Amino acid sequence: MRELMERFRRWLFLLVFFAAVPGAMAQYTYDGYGDSVGPRRFDVSVFAGYQTNGDASTNGGNLNIGDAPVFGAALDWRLHSLAAVELMWEYNNPDASFYSFNPIYPSSSGPFSIPSHYFQLGGMTMRPMGRVEPFIGLTLGAVLFMPQSISLTTGGTRTVSDTWRFASTLMLGTKVWMTPNVGLRLEVRMLVPIVFNNGGYYGGTGGSGMYVSAGVPSIQFAFTGGLCFGK
């Protein structure tokens, strides 16, 4: 619990820091720059950083997922001076270990890697403030998990197949344009994989409908920086 609270405080501090950066930079850098170059049609970003990965609980034990470097790319297509559509890919390769607490699943595991690929499409809104362009956005899509073979503490290995899951992300950051076409991108992004458990249909005298139950195995935070190229 103490480790969880400490991690939460670090996330909260970094979220506040990233939220404060756009306003602080705009205070000292606004010079009408954005008005002089006209609107951009699109920009491409490449970024890298570090991602914190929350642990996941199962009916057989806990899956402890380590933090790891992250990198990716994004394409932002401008629909308006205040809105854009984003296509994003992100890669992360953390190490994980499974610890069993269920006698039905007595085998724990040694460390193994779980590469993940996020493929996302969504929208973002921004506020041009001279050279500085704060933004916030939401995306939907999928995540592909590609775990390696798992070595068990009782001996032997287990091969796990690749898995696709529905996922969503929430982003907050800023772009700082050093020239009309080249800038820096600073961002914090919350990544949420979602597992759908079951669903069904019901009907009766009061009406009918459908239901789906789902869960979030872990929440991840990626803190990244990179270059963006606009036109």
mmCIF file of C-alpha atoms in Angstrom:
data_model
loop_
_atom_site.group_PDB
_atom_site.id
_atom_site.type_symbol
_atom_site.label_atom_id
_atom_site.label_comp_id
_atom_site.label_asym_id
_atom_site.label_seq_id
_atom_site.Cartn_x
_atom_site.Cartn_y
_atom_site.Cartn_z
ATOM 1 C CA MET A 1 0.000 0.000 0.000
ATOM 2 C CA ARG A 2 2.851 2.390 0.841
ATOM 3 C CA GLU A 3 4.485 1.703 -2.527
ATOM 4 C CA LEU A 4 1.151 2.307 -4.300
ATOM 5 C CA MET A 5 0.650 5.643 -2.533
ATOM 6 C CA GLU A 6 4.206 6.706 -3.347
ATOM 7 C CA ARG A 7 3.673 5.887 -7.021
ATOM 8 C CA PHE A 8 0.369 7.788 -7.015
ATOM 9 C CA ARG A 9 2.097 10.877 -5.565
ATOM 10 C CA ARG A 10 4.724 10.738 -8.308
ATOM 11 C CA TRP A 11 2.033 10.503 -10.995
ATOM 12 C CA LEU A 12 0.115 13.393 -9.431
ATOM 13 C CA PHE A 13 3.228 15.587 -9.276
ATOM 14 C CA LEU A 14 4.102 14.921 -12.923
ATOM 15 C CA LEU A 15 0.509 15.530 -14.043
ATOM 16 C CA VAL A 16 0.463 18.894 -12.275
ATOM 17 C CA PHE A 17 3.882 19.746 -13.728
ATOM 18 C CA PHE A 18 2.809 19.031 -17.301
ATOM 19 C CA ALA A 19 -0.432 20.937 -16.802
ATOM 20 C CA ALA A 20 1.464 24.005 -15.540
ATOM 21 C CA VAL A 21 4.127 24.057 -18.269
ATOM 22 C CA PRO A 22 1.951 25.475 -21.118
ATOM 23 C CA GLY A 23 0.759 28.506 -19.169
ATOM 24 C CA ALA A 24 4.204 29.264 -17.780
ATOM 25 C CA MET A 25 5.877 29.048 -21.175
ATOM 26 C CA ALA A 26 3.168 31.099 -22.857
ATOM 27 C CA GLN A 27 3.704 33.896 -20.343
ATOM 28 C CA TYR A 28 7.278 34.369 -21.491
ATOM 29 C CA THR A 29 7.197 33.351 -25.155
ATOM 30 C CA TYR A 30 4.036 34.812 -26.666
ATOM 31 C CA ASP A 31 4.951 37.186 -29.480
ATOM 32 C CA GLY A 32 2.191 36.737 -32.058
ATOM 33 C CA TYR A 33 4.254 34.018 -33.725
ATOM 34 C CA GLY A 34 1.260 31.774 -34.428
ATOM 35 C CA ASP A 35 -0.628 34.553 -36.193
ATOM 36 C CA SER A 36 2.297 35.333 -38.483
ATOM 37 C CA VAL A 37 2.747 31.857 -39.990
ATOM 38 C CA GLY A 38 -0.907 30.921 -40.562
ATOM 39 C CA PRO A 39 -2.636 27.632 -39.714
ATOM 40 C CA ARG A 40 -0.905 24.266 -40.147
ATOM 41 C CA ARG A 41 -2.625 21.441 -42.003
ATOM 42 C CA PHE A 42 -0.919 18.612 -40.089
ATOM 43 C CA ASP A 43 2.112 17.713 -37.999
ATOM 44 C CA VAL A 44 4.021 14.490 -37.329
ATOM 45 C CA SER A 45 5.594 13.767 -33.929
ATOM 46 C CA VAL A 46 8.189 11.226 -32.832
ATOM 47 C CA PHE A 47 8.634 10.803 -29.090
ATOM 48 C CA ALA A 48 10.272 8.746 -26.358
ATOM 49 C CA GLY A 49 10.126 8.633 -22.586
ATOM 50 C CA TYR A 50 9.244 6.431 -19.654
ATOM 51 C CA GLN A 51 6.073 4.529 -18.818
ATOM 52 C CA THR A 52 4.798 3.399 -15.421
ATOM 53 C CA ASN A 53 2.762 0.187 -15.580
ATOM 54 C CA GLY A 54 0.280 -0.777 -12.879
ATOM 55 C CA ASP A 55 0.092 -4.357 -11.611
ATOM 56 C CA ALA A 56 -2.836 -6.645 -12.539
ATOM 57 C CA SER A 57 -4.731 -9.012 -10.241
ATOM 58 C CA THR A 58 -6.174 -12.319 -11.453
ATOM 59 C CA ASN A 59 -8.088 -15.166 -9.816
ATOM 60 C CA GLY A 60 -4.837 -17.104 -9.568
ATOM 61 C CA GLY A 61 -2.424 -14.446 -8.329
ATOM 62 C CA ASN A 62 -0.826 -11.075 -9.034
ATOM 63 C CA LEU A 63 0.938 -10.062 -12.227
ATOM 64 C CA ASN A 64 3.619 -7.535 -11.279
ATOM 65 C CA ILE A 65 4.511 -5.389 -14.299
ATOM 66 C CA GLY A 66 7.642 -3.242 -14.193
ATOM 67 C CA ASP A 67 8.128 0.268 -15.561
ATOM 68 C CA ALA A 68 10.024 0.654 -18.837
ATOM 69 C CA PRO A 69 11.067 3.084 -21.593
ATOM 70 C CA VAL A 70 8.498 3.907 -24.267
ATOM 71 C CA PHE A 71 8.601 5.395 -27.756
ATOM 72 C CA GLY A 72 6.212 6.013 -30.612
ATOM 73 C CA ALA A 73 4.858 8.375 -33.248
ATOM 74 C CA ALA A 74 1.723 10.422 -33.870
ATOM 75 C CA LEU A 75 0.071 12.156 -36.821
ATOM 76 C CA ASP A 76 -2.182 15.138 -36.010
ATOM 77 C CA TRP A 77 -4.444 16.266 -38.872
ATOM 78 C CA ARG A 78 -5.811 19.775 -38.308
ATOM 79 C CA LEU A 79 -9.568 20.125 -38.803
ATOM 80 C CA HIS A 80 -9.634 23.609 -37.285
ATOM 81 C CA SER A 81 -7.259 25.974 -35.523
ATOM 82 C CA LEU A 82 -8.583 24.534 -32.245
ATOM 83 C CA ALA A 83 -9.135 20.864 -33.169
ATOM 84 C CA ALA A 84 -7.330 17.933 -34.793
ATOM 85 C CA VAL A 85 -7.641 14.184 -35.377
ATOM 86 C CA GLU A 86 -4.735 12.102 -34.040
ATOM 87 C CA LEU A 87 -3.444 8.718 -35.223
ATOM 88 C CA MET A 88 -0.965 7.318 -32.689
ATOM 89 C CA TRP A 89 1.297 4.261 -32.228
ATOM 90 C CA GLU A 90 3.233 3.554 -29.035
ATOM 91 C CA TYR A 91 5.598 0.721 -28.027
ATOM 92 C CA ASN A 92 6.544 -0.433 -24.529
ATOM 93 C CA ASN A 93 8.450 -3.572 -23.428
ATOM 94 C CA PRO A 94 8.313 -4.078 -19.635
ATOM 95 C CA ASP A 95 9.349 -7.120 -17.614
ATOM 96 C CA ALA A 96 6.714 -8.909 -15.537
ATOM 97 C CA SER A 97 6.482 -11.687 -12.940
ATOM 98 C CA PHE A 98 3.501 -13.737 -11.813
ATOM 99 C CA TYR A 99 3.074 -14.558 -8.100
ATOM 100 C CA SER A 100 0.521 -17.260 -7.313
ATOM 101 C CA PHE A 101 -1.638 -17.214 -4.164
ATOM 102 C CA ASN A 102 -4.187 -19.810 -5.321
ATOM 103 C CA PRO A 103 -3.490 -23.504 -4.587
ATOM 104 C CA ILE A 104 -5.161 -24.401 -7.881
ATOM 105 C CA TYR A 105 -2.381 -22.459 -9.658
ATOM 106 C CA PRO A 106 0.667 -23.258 -7.500
ATOM 107 C CA SER A 107 3.299 -22.143 -10.013
ATOM 108 C CA SER A 108 4.739 -18.656 -9.938
ATOM 109 C CA SER A 109 7.036 -17.437 -12.703
ATOM 110 C CA GLY A 110 10.377 -15.863 -13.281
ATOM 111 C CA PRO A 111 10.700 -12.522 -15.104
ATOM 112 C CA PHE A 112 9.415 -12.398 -18.679
ATOM 113 C CA SER A 113 8.833 -9.519 -21.073
ATOM 114 C CA ILE A 114 5.444 -8.302 -22.354
ATOM 115 C CA PRO A 115 5.931 -6.075 -25.424
ATOM 116 C CA SER A 116 2.851 -3.972 -26.165
ATOM 117 C CA HIS A 117 1.759 -1.934 -29.180
ATOM 118 C CA TYR A 118 -0.956 0.708 -28.802
ATOM 119 C CA PHE A 119 -2.840 1.698 -31.972
ATOM 120 C CA GLN A 120 -5.104 4.672 -31.343
ATOM 121 C CA LEU A 121 -7.345 7.114 -33.207
ATOM 122 C CA GLY A 122 -9.031 10.079 -31.569
ATOM 123 C CA GLY A 123 -9.448 13.799 -31.260
ATOM 124 C CA MET A 124 -7.603 16.608 -29.562
ATOM 125 C CA THR A 125 -8.240 20.266 -28.914
ATOM 126 C CA MET A 126 -5.491 22.833 -28.663
ATOM 127 C CA ARG A 127 -5.108 26.533 -27.931
ATOM 128 C CA PRO A 128 -2.458 28.350 -29.994
ATOM 129 C CA MET A 129 -0.631 30.884 -27.781
ATOM 130 C CA GLY A 130 2.168 32.157 -29.938
ATOM 131 C CA ARG A 131 4.948 29.597 -30.050
ATOM 132 C CA VAL A 132 3.235 27.495 -27.378
ATOM 133 C CA GLU A 133 0.279 25.232 -28.191
ATOM 134 C CA PRO A 134 -1.232 23.412 -25.163
ATOM 135 C CA PHE A 135 -3.486 20.455 -26.011
ATOM 136 C CA ILE A 136 -5.703 17.814 -24.445
ATOM 137 C CA GLY A 137 -7.286 14.818 -26.152
ATOM 138 C CA LEU A 138 -8.945 11.407 -26.019
ATOM 139 C CA THR A 139 -8.311 8.383 -28.261
ATOM 140 C CA LEU A 140 -9.840 4.941 -28.757
ATOM 141 C CA GLY A 141 -8.417 1.838 -30.386
ATOM 142 C CA ALA A 142 -6.613 -1.362 -29.504
ATOM 143 C CA VAL A 143 -3.508 -2.673 -27.764
ATOM 144 C CA LEU A 144 -1.574 -5.766 -28.807
ATOM 145 C CA PHE A 145 0.202 -7.714 -26.032
ATOM 146 C CA MET A 146 2.962 -10.099 -27.175
ATOM 147 C CA PRO A 147 4.277 -11.935 -24.071
ATOM 148 C CA GLN A 148 7.377 -14.109 -24.319
ATOM 149 C CA SER A 149 7.567 -17.682 -23.033
ATOM 150 C CA ILE A 150 7.034 -17.901 -19.268
ATOM 151 C CA SER A 151 9.474 -19.876 -17.100
ATOM 152 C CA LEU A 152 7.758 -21.418 -14.061
ATOM 153 C CA THR A 153 9.390 -21.712 -10.641
ATOM 154 C CA THR A 154 8.278 -25.367 -10.477
ATOM 155 C CA GLY A 155 10.058 -26.086 -13.742
ATOM 156 C CA GLY A 156 9.046 -25.973 -17.380
ATOM 157 C CA THR A 157 7.785 -23.150 -19.522
ATOM 158 C CA ARG A 158 4.444 -21.914 -20.777
ATOM 159 C CA THR A 159 3.814 -20.271 -24.145
ATOM 160 C CA VAL A 160 1.185 -17.536 -24.174
ATOM 161 C CA SER A 161 -0.432 -16.383 -27.408
ATOM 162 C CA ASP A 162 -0.576 -12.756 -28.525
ATOM 163 C CA THR A 163 -3.668 -10.896 -27.343
ATOM 164 C CA TRP A 164 -5.622 -7.950 -28.752
ATOM 165 C CA ARG A 165 -7.572 -5.786 -26.319
ATOM 166 C CA PHE A 166 -9.715 -2.681 -26.618
ATOM 167 C CA ALA A 167 -7.940 0.382 -25.178
ATOM 168 C CA SER A 168 -8.333 4.104 -24.654
ATOM 169 C CA THR A 169 -5.919 6.920 -23.802
ATOM 170 C CA LEU A 170 -6.192 10.419 -22.354
ATOM 171 C CA MET A 171 -3.429 12.910 -23.173
ATOM 172 C CA LEU A 172 -2.318 16.286 -21.860
ATOM 173 C CA GLY A 173 0.653 18.266 -23.090
ATOM 174 C CA THR A 174 2.030 21.114 -25.158
ATOM 175 C CA LYS A 175 3.878 21.778 -28.387
ATOM 176 C CA VAL A 176 6.521 24.505 -28.498
ATOM 177 C CA TRP A 177 7.258 25.640 -32.055
ATOM 178 C CA MET A 178 10.889 26.734 -32.431
ATOM 179 C CA THR A 179 10.371 27.474 -36.160
ATOM 180 C CA PRO A 180 7.184 27.514 -38.301
ATOM 181 C CA ASN A 181 7.725 23.813 -39.088
ATOM 182 C CA VAL A 182 9.765 22.298 -36.238
ATOM 183 C CA GLY A 183 8.840 22.114 -32.578
ATOM 184 C CA LEU A 184 9.080 20.212 -29.303
ATOM 185 C CA ARG A 185 6.276 18.012 -27.944
ATOM 186 C CA LEU A 186 5.934 17.369 -24.180
ATOM 187 C CA GLU A 187 3.160 15.042 -23.065
ATOM 188 C CA VAL A 188 1.743 12.862 -20.317
ATOM 189 C CA ARG A 189 -0.688 10.153 -21.437
ATOM 190 C CA MET A 190 -2.878 7.790 -19.429
ATOM 191 C CA LEU A 191 -3.323 4.430 -21.178
ATOM 192 C CA VAL A 192 -6.256 2.212 -20.225
ATOM 193 C CA PRO A 193 -6.554 -1.346 -21.635
ATOM 194 C CA ILE A 194 -10.070 -2.754 -21.223
ATOM 195 C CA VAL A 195 -11.042 -6.427 -20.964
ATOM 196 C CA PHE A 196 -14.643 -7.321 -21.854
ATOM 197 C CA ASN A 197 -15.812 -10.255 -19.729
ATOM 198 C CA ASN A 198 -19.280 -11.127 -21.016
ATOM 199 C CA GLY A 199 -22.459 -9.685 -22.458
ATOM 200 C CA GLY A 200 -26.068 -10.471 -23.111
ATOM 201 C CA TYR A 201 -29.511 -9.366 -24.164
ATOM 202 C CA TYR A 202 -32.632 -8.960 -22.052
ATOM 203 C CA GLY A 203 -36.267 -8.231 -22.818
ATOM 204 C CA GLY A 204 -39.580 -7.941 -21.020
ATOM 205 C CA THR A 205 -42.701 -5.881 -20.511
ATOM 206 C CA GLY A 206 -40.622 -2.931 -19.328
ATOM 207 C CA GLY A 207 -38.402 -2.877 -22.401
ATOM 208 C CA SER A 208 -35.311 -4.556 -23.728
ATOM 209 C CA GLY A 209 -31.606 -3.892 -24.118
ATOM 210 C CA MET A 210 -28.088 -5.228 -24.122
ATOM 211 C CA TYR A 211 -25.378 -5.280 -21.470
ATOM 212 C CA VAL A 212 -21.634 -5.794 -21.418
ATOM 213 C CA SER A 213 -19.392 -6.209 -18.372
ATOM 214 C CA ALA A 214 -15.799 -5.072 -18.598
ATOM 215 C CA GLY A 215 -12.790 -4.403 -16.423
ATOM 216 C CA VAL A 216 -9.516 -2.471 -16.458
ATOM 217 C CA PRO A 217 -6.589 -4.777 -15.548
ATOM 218 C CA SER A 218 -4.106 -1.917 -15.076
ATOM 219 C CA ILE A 219 -3.663 1.807 -15.717
ATOM 220 C CA GLN A 220 -0.449 3.058 -17.306
ATOM 221 C CA PHE A 221 1.095 6.519 -17.519
ATOM 222 C CA ALA A 222 3.575 7.509 -20.244
ATOM 223 C CA PHE A 223 5.727 10.640 -19.804
ATOM 224 C CA THR A 224 7.290 11.545 -23.139
ATOM 225 C CA GLY A 225 9.048 14.257 -25.096
ATOM 226 C CA GLY A 226 10.031 14.532 -28.720
ATOM 227 C CA LEU A 227 10.085 16.476 -31.961
ATOM 228 C CA CYS A 228 7.131 17.518 -34.112
ATOM 229 C CA PHE A 229 7.279 18.527 -37.765
ATOM 230 C CA GLY A 230 4.408 20.602 -39.138
ATOM 231 C CA LYS A 231 3.240 21.887 -42.493
#
